[in-house]
Short mmCIF file of N, CA and C in Angstrom, two decimals:
data_model
loop_
_atom_site.label_atom_id
_atom_site.label_comp_id
_atom_site.label_asym_id
_atom_site.label_seq_id
_atom_site.Cartn_x
_atom_site.Cartn_y
_atom_site.Cartn_z
N MET A 6 73.42 141.44 60.04
CA MET A 6 74.43 142.27 60.65
C MET A 6 75.07 143.14 59.57
N LYS A 7 75.25 144.40 59.91
CA LYS A 7 75.83 145.34 58.95
C LYS A 7 77.32 145.07 58.78
N LYS A 8 77.76 145.16 57.53
CA LYS A 8 79.18 145.00 57.22
C LYS A 8 79.72 146.35 56.78
N ILE A 9 80.79 146.78 57.43
CA ILE A 9 81.44 148.04 57.10
C ILE A 9 82.83 147.71 56.55
N ILE A 10 83.14 148.30 55.41
CA ILE A 10 84.43 148.03 54.78
C ILE A 10 85.47 149.05 55.25
N ALA A 11 86.55 148.52 55.81
CA ALA A 11 87.68 149.35 56.23
C ALA A 11 88.79 149.16 55.20
N THR A 12 89.26 150.24 54.64
CA THR A 12 90.37 150.17 53.70
C THR A 12 91.66 150.48 54.45
N LEU A 13 92.63 149.58 54.32
CA LEU A 13 93.92 149.74 54.98
C LEU A 13 94.96 150.12 53.93
N GLU A 14 95.63 151.22 54.17
CA GLU A 14 96.69 151.67 53.27
C GLU A 14 98.01 151.60 54.01
N TRP A 15 98.96 150.87 53.44
CA TRP A 15 100.25 150.64 54.07
C TRP A 15 101.16 151.86 53.97
N SER A 16 101.92 152.10 55.03
CA SER A 16 103.04 153.04 55.01
C SER A 16 104.15 152.39 55.82
N LYS A 17 105.34 152.94 55.78
CA LYS A 17 106.45 152.32 56.51
C LYS A 17 106.21 152.30 58.02
N ASP A 18 105.31 153.14 58.51
CA ASP A 18 105.03 153.20 59.95
C ASP A 18 103.84 152.36 60.38
N GLY A 19 103.05 151.87 59.44
CA GLY A 19 101.88 151.08 59.79
C GLY A 19 100.79 151.21 58.74
N TYR A 20 99.54 151.17 59.19
CA TYR A 20 98.40 151.17 58.28
C TYR A 20 97.44 152.32 58.59
N GLY A 21 97.17 153.14 57.57
CA GLY A 21 96.11 154.12 57.68
C GLY A 21 94.80 153.40 57.42
N ILE A 22 93.76 153.77 58.17
CA ILE A 22 92.46 153.10 58.06
C ILE A 22 91.42 154.16 57.70
N TRP A 23 90.64 153.90 56.66
CA TRP A 23 89.55 154.81 56.30
C TRP A 23 88.35 154.02 55.81
N PHE A 24 87.20 154.69 55.75
CA PHE A 24 85.93 154.06 55.43
C PHE A 24 85.20 154.91 54.39
N GLU A 25 84.86 154.33 53.23
CA GLU A 25 84.12 155.08 52.21
C GLU A 25 82.78 155.55 52.76
N GLU A 26 82.15 154.70 53.55
CA GLU A 26 80.83 155.01 54.08
C GLU A 26 80.86 156.16 55.10
N PHE A 27 82.00 156.36 55.73
CA PHE A 27 82.16 157.40 56.74
C PHE A 27 83.42 158.21 56.43
N PRO A 28 83.33 159.18 55.50
CA PRO A 28 84.52 159.87 55.02
C PRO A 28 85.29 160.66 56.08
N ASN A 29 84.65 161.03 57.17
CA ASN A 29 85.34 161.81 58.21
C ASN A 29 85.89 160.94 59.33
N VAL A 30 85.83 159.63 59.16
CA VAL A 30 86.30 158.70 60.18
C VAL A 30 87.55 158.00 59.66
N PHE A 31 88.60 158.06 60.44
CA PHE A 31 89.85 157.40 60.05
C PHE A 31 90.67 157.11 61.30
N SER A 32 91.66 156.26 61.14
CA SER A 32 92.53 155.90 62.25
C SER A 32 93.86 155.39 61.70
N PHE A 33 94.70 154.93 62.61
CA PHE A 33 96.02 154.41 62.24
C PHE A 33 96.34 153.24 63.16
N ALA A 34 97.01 152.23 62.62
CA ALA A 34 97.41 151.07 63.42
C ALA A 34 98.77 150.58 62.95
N HIS A 35 99.49 149.93 63.84
CA HIS A 35 100.81 149.41 63.50
C HIS A 35 100.73 148.01 62.88
N THR A 36 99.67 147.28 63.18
CA THR A 36 99.51 145.92 62.66
C THR A 36 98.09 145.73 62.13
N ILE A 37 97.88 144.67 61.37
CA ILE A 37 96.55 144.36 60.86
C ILE A 37 95.61 144.01 62.01
N GLU A 38 96.11 143.25 62.97
CA GLU A 38 95.28 142.86 64.11
C GLU A 38 94.81 144.10 64.87
N GLU A 39 95.71 145.04 65.09
CA GLU A 39 95.36 146.29 65.75
C GLU A 39 94.37 147.09 64.89
N ALA A 40 94.55 147.06 63.58
CA ALA A 40 93.65 147.78 62.67
C ALA A 40 92.23 147.26 62.76
N LYS A 41 92.07 145.94 62.89
CA LYS A 41 90.73 145.36 63.01
C LYS A 41 90.04 145.86 64.27
N ILE A 42 90.78 145.91 65.37
CA ILE A 42 90.21 146.38 66.65
C ILE A 42 89.91 147.88 66.57
N LYS A 43 90.87 148.66 66.09
CA LYS A 43 90.69 150.11 66.02
C LYS A 43 89.57 150.50 65.07
N SER A 44 89.38 149.73 63.99
CA SER A 44 88.31 150.04 63.04
C SER A 44 86.97 150.03 63.74
N LYS A 45 86.74 149.01 64.52
CA LYS A 45 85.47 148.90 65.24
C LYS A 45 85.34 150.02 66.28
N GLU A 46 86.41 150.27 67.00
CA GLU A 46 86.38 151.30 68.04
C GLU A 46 86.12 152.69 67.47
N VAL A 47 86.77 153.02 66.37
CA VAL A 47 86.63 154.36 65.81
C VAL A 47 85.23 154.57 65.23
N ILE A 48 84.61 153.53 64.68
CA ILE A 48 83.22 153.64 64.20
C ILE A 48 82.29 153.89 65.39
N GLU A 49 82.44 153.09 66.44
CA GLU A 49 81.61 153.27 67.63
C GLU A 49 81.80 154.67 68.22
N PHE A 50 83.04 155.12 68.30
CA PHE A 50 83.35 156.43 68.87
C PHE A 50 82.74 157.56 68.04
N SER A 51 82.69 157.40 66.72
CA SER A 51 82.17 158.46 65.85
C SER A 51 80.68 158.74 66.09
N PHE A 52 79.96 157.78 66.69
CA PHE A 52 78.54 157.98 66.97
C PHE A 52 78.28 158.26 68.45
N GLU A 53 79.33 158.38 69.24
CA GLU A 53 79.19 158.52 70.69
C GLU A 53 78.39 159.74 71.11
N ASP A 54 78.56 160.87 70.44
CA ASP A 54 77.89 162.11 70.84
C ASP A 54 76.50 162.29 70.23
N GLU A 55 76.08 161.38 69.39
CA GLU A 55 74.78 161.53 68.75
C GLU A 55 73.66 161.05 69.66
N ASN A 56 72.54 161.80 69.64
CA ASN A 56 71.39 161.44 70.48
C ASN A 56 70.78 160.12 70.06
N LYS A 57 70.59 159.96 68.76
CA LYS A 57 69.99 158.72 68.27
C LYS A 57 71.02 157.96 67.45
N LYS A 58 71.44 156.85 67.99
CA LYS A 58 72.44 156.03 67.29
C LYS A 58 71.73 155.13 66.28
N PRO A 59 72.39 154.82 65.16
CA PRO A 59 71.78 153.94 64.16
C PRO A 59 71.48 152.56 64.76
N ALA A 60 70.40 151.96 64.30
CA ALA A 60 69.98 150.64 64.81
C ALA A 60 71.07 149.60 64.62
N TRP A 61 71.76 149.65 63.48
CA TRP A 61 72.81 148.65 63.23
C TRP A 61 73.94 148.73 64.24
N LEU A 62 74.16 149.93 64.80
CA LEU A 62 75.22 150.07 65.80
C LEU A 62 74.84 149.35 67.08
N GLU A 63 73.57 149.44 67.43
CA GLU A 63 73.08 148.76 68.63
C GLU A 63 73.08 147.24 68.45
N LYS A 64 72.75 146.79 67.24
CA LYS A 64 72.67 145.34 66.96
C LYS A 64 74.04 144.72 66.78
N GLY A 65 75.02 145.53 66.45
CA GLY A 65 76.36 145.02 66.19
C GLY A 65 76.68 145.09 64.71
N PHE A 66 77.94 145.11 64.40
CA PHE A 66 78.38 145.19 63.01
C PHE A 66 79.71 144.48 62.88
N GLU A 67 80.06 144.17 61.64
CA GLU A 67 81.35 143.53 61.40
C GLU A 67 82.17 144.40 60.46
N ILE A 68 83.47 144.27 60.60
CA ILE A 68 84.40 145.01 59.76
C ILE A 68 84.98 144.06 58.72
N ALA A 69 84.90 144.45 57.46
CA ALA A 69 85.55 143.70 56.38
C ALA A 69 86.77 144.52 55.95
N ILE A 70 87.91 143.87 55.89
CA ILE A 70 89.16 144.55 55.57
C ILE A 70 89.42 144.51 54.06
N ARG A 71 89.78 145.67 53.52
CA ARG A 71 90.18 145.79 52.12
C ARG A 71 91.57 146.42 52.13
N PHE A 72 92.52 145.77 51.49
CA PHE A 72 93.90 146.24 51.46
C PHE A 72 94.18 147.10 50.24
N ASP A 73 95.13 148.01 50.37
CA ASP A 73 95.75 148.54 49.17
C ASP A 73 96.81 147.51 48.78
N THR A 74 97.36 147.60 47.59
CA THR A 74 98.28 146.58 47.09
C THR A 74 99.52 146.45 47.98
N ALA A 75 100.11 147.57 48.38
CA ALA A 75 101.30 147.52 49.25
C ALA A 75 100.97 146.84 50.57
N GLY A 76 99.80 147.14 51.12
CA GLY A 76 99.39 146.52 52.39
C GLY A 76 99.28 145.02 52.28
N LEU A 77 98.66 144.55 51.22
CA LEU A 77 98.51 143.11 51.00
C LEU A 77 99.87 142.44 50.83
N LEU A 78 100.71 143.01 49.99
CA LEU A 78 102.02 142.41 49.72
C LEU A 78 102.89 142.38 50.98
N ASN A 79 102.82 143.42 51.79
CA ASN A 79 103.62 143.46 53.01
C ASN A 79 103.06 142.55 54.10
N TYR A 80 101.75 142.48 54.20
CA TYR A 80 101.14 141.64 55.24
C TYR A 80 101.46 140.16 55.02
N TYR A 81 101.45 139.74 53.77
CA TYR A 81 101.68 138.32 53.46
C TYR A 81 103.11 138.02 53.00
N GLN A 82 104.04 138.93 53.23
CA GLN A 82 105.41 138.73 52.74
C GLN A 82 106.12 137.53 53.37
N HIS A 83 105.70 137.11 54.55
CA HIS A 83 106.34 135.95 55.19
C HIS A 83 105.69 134.63 54.76
N ILE A 84 104.61 134.74 54.01
CA ILE A 84 103.91 133.54 53.53
C ILE A 84 104.20 133.32 52.04
N PHE A 85 104.16 134.41 51.27
CA PHE A 85 104.40 134.33 49.83
C PHE A 85 105.62 135.18 49.47
N THR A 86 106.58 134.57 48.80
CA THR A 86 107.70 135.37 48.29
C THR A 86 107.21 136.13 47.05
N LYS A 87 107.95 137.16 46.70
CA LYS A 87 107.60 137.92 45.48
C LYS A 87 107.71 137.01 44.26
N ARG A 88 108.68 136.10 44.28
CA ARG A 88 108.85 135.17 43.16
C ARG A 88 107.62 134.28 43.02
N ALA A 89 107.13 133.74 44.15
CA ALA A 89 105.94 132.88 44.10
C ALA A 89 104.72 133.67 43.64
N LEU A 90 104.56 134.89 44.16
CA LEU A 90 103.43 135.72 43.74
C LEU A 90 103.53 136.08 42.26
N SER A 91 104.73 136.26 41.78
CA SER A 91 104.93 136.55 40.37
C SER A 91 104.42 135.40 39.51
N LYS A 92 104.72 134.18 39.93
CA LYS A 92 104.25 133.00 39.19
C LYS A 92 102.73 132.89 39.23
N VAL A 93 102.15 133.19 40.38
CA VAL A 93 100.70 133.06 40.56
C VAL A 93 99.94 134.15 39.82
N THR A 94 100.51 135.37 39.81
CA THR A 94 99.78 136.51 39.25
C THR A 94 100.17 136.87 37.83
N GLY A 95 101.37 136.46 37.42
CA GLY A 95 101.86 136.86 36.11
C GLY A 95 102.42 138.28 36.09
N VAL A 96 102.60 138.86 37.28
CA VAL A 96 103.17 140.20 37.40
C VAL A 96 104.65 140.06 37.73
N ASN A 97 105.48 140.82 37.06
CA ASN A 97 106.93 140.77 37.24
C ASN A 97 107.31 140.91 38.72
N GLU A 98 108.27 140.08 39.15
CA GLU A 98 108.72 140.06 40.55
C GLU A 98 109.25 141.42 41.01
N SER A 99 110.03 142.06 40.16
CA SER A 99 110.59 143.36 40.51
C SER A 99 109.49 144.42 40.64
N LEU A 100 108.48 144.32 39.82
CA LEU A 100 107.34 145.24 39.90
C LEU A 100 106.57 145.01 41.20
N LEU A 101 106.38 143.76 41.59
CA LEU A 101 105.72 143.45 42.86
C LEU A 101 106.50 144.06 44.02
N SER A 102 107.82 144.00 43.97
CA SER A 102 108.66 144.60 45.02
C SER A 102 108.47 146.12 45.06
N GLN A 103 108.39 146.74 43.90
CA GLN A 103 108.18 148.19 43.85
C GLN A 103 106.80 148.55 44.41
N TYR A 104 105.79 147.74 44.12
CA TYR A 104 104.46 147.97 44.68
C TYR A 104 104.49 147.83 46.20
N ALA A 105 105.19 146.81 46.69
CA ALA A 105 105.27 146.57 48.14
C ALA A 105 105.96 147.71 48.87
N MET A 106 106.99 148.29 48.25
CA MET A 106 107.73 149.38 48.88
C MET A 106 107.05 150.73 48.70
N GLY A 107 106.02 150.78 47.87
CA GLY A 107 105.33 152.03 47.63
C GLY A 107 106.04 152.92 46.61
N VAL A 108 107.05 152.37 45.93
CA VAL A 108 107.77 153.13 44.91
C VAL A 108 106.85 153.38 43.72
N LYS A 109 106.06 152.38 43.38
CA LYS A 109 105.07 152.49 42.30
C LYS A 109 103.73 152.01 42.82
N LYS A 110 102.68 152.52 42.22
CA LYS A 110 101.32 152.05 42.53
C LYS A 110 100.76 151.38 41.28
N PRO A 111 100.19 150.19 41.44
CA PRO A 111 99.63 149.51 40.27
C PRO A 111 98.35 150.18 39.80
N GLY A 112 98.16 150.16 38.50
CA GLY A 112 96.91 150.66 37.94
C GLY A 112 95.82 149.61 38.13
N PRO A 113 94.60 149.94 37.74
CA PRO A 113 93.48 149.00 37.91
C PRO A 113 93.71 147.64 37.26
N LYS A 114 94.33 147.62 36.08
CA LYS A 114 94.56 146.36 35.38
C LYS A 114 95.52 145.46 36.17
N GLN A 115 96.60 146.04 36.68
CA GLN A 115 97.58 145.27 37.45
C GLN A 115 96.98 144.82 38.79
N ARG A 116 96.24 145.70 39.46
CA ARG A 116 95.58 145.32 40.73
C ARG A 116 94.66 144.14 40.50
N ASN A 117 93.90 144.19 39.42
CA ASN A 117 92.97 143.11 39.10
C ASN A 117 93.73 141.81 38.83
N LYS A 118 94.84 141.91 38.13
CA LYS A 118 95.66 140.74 37.81
C LYS A 118 96.19 140.09 39.09
N ILE A 119 96.67 140.91 40.03
CA ILE A 119 97.18 140.41 41.31
C ILE A 119 96.05 139.76 42.11
N GLU A 120 94.94 140.46 42.21
CA GLU A 120 93.79 139.93 42.97
C GLU A 120 93.28 138.63 42.37
N LYS A 121 93.13 138.60 41.06
CA LYS A 121 92.63 137.40 40.38
C LYS A 121 93.57 136.22 40.59
N GLY A 122 94.88 136.45 40.48
CA GLY A 122 95.85 135.38 40.69
C GLY A 122 95.78 134.81 42.10
N ILE A 123 95.66 135.68 43.09
CA ILE A 123 95.57 135.22 44.48
C ILE A 123 94.26 134.47 44.71
N HIS A 124 93.17 134.96 44.15
CA HIS A 124 91.88 134.27 44.30
C HIS A 124 91.93 132.89 43.63
N ASN A 125 92.55 132.81 42.46
CA ASN A 125 92.67 131.50 41.78
C ASN A 125 93.48 130.53 42.63
N LEU A 126 94.57 131.00 43.21
CA LEU A 126 95.38 130.15 44.09
C LEU A 126 94.55 129.69 45.29
N SER A 127 93.79 130.60 45.85
CA SER A 127 92.95 130.27 47.00
C SER A 127 91.95 129.16 46.66
N ARG A 128 91.31 129.28 45.51
CA ARG A 128 90.35 128.25 45.09
C ARG A 128 91.06 126.91 44.89
N GLU A 129 92.23 126.95 44.29
CA GLU A 129 92.99 125.73 44.06
C GLU A 129 93.37 125.08 45.40
N LEU A 130 93.82 125.87 46.35
CA LEU A 130 94.19 125.33 47.66
C LEU A 130 92.98 124.75 48.39
N GLN A 131 91.82 125.40 48.25
CA GLN A 131 90.61 124.90 48.91
C GLN A 131 90.15 123.57 48.33
N SER A 132 90.52 123.27 47.11
CA SER A 132 90.07 122.03 46.48
C SER A 132 90.97 120.83 46.83
N ILE A 133 92.06 121.09 47.53
CA ILE A 133 93.00 120.01 47.86
C ILE A 133 92.44 119.14 48.98
N SER A 134 92.61 117.83 48.81
CA SER A 134 92.28 116.86 49.87
C SER A 134 93.49 115.97 50.07
N LEU A 135 93.80 115.70 51.30
CA LEU A 135 94.93 114.81 51.61
C LEU A 135 94.41 113.41 51.92
N VAL A 136 95.21 112.40 51.58
CA VAL A 136 94.83 111.01 51.88
C VAL A 136 95.81 110.42 52.86
#
């Protein structure tokens, strides 16, 4: 099954959705759940007028979500506090808040640090067993 990557960029009104593979296809959603649905719909719609549709479209495809930093921080704000994320990532709490509000954008090094910290936490949580 073909996997299409949808990039979600946060704004105060919701999430812009775009696809590297399809530069002329984009959409907007108010929530992540809506973005997942709209991503699939907008891809299908973009091929609606074509005589020959790609085989992968007929077989089905899945959408993989990729966040911008602000989108990730805002989506998980009720699960992880900025203080907790600061401890996990090693990125200053106030800087994380600025990234979440869109005041500043992290460079590649900071994005990698945030992503790596979250992935490390995920692996640690997956290794837990309760007795």
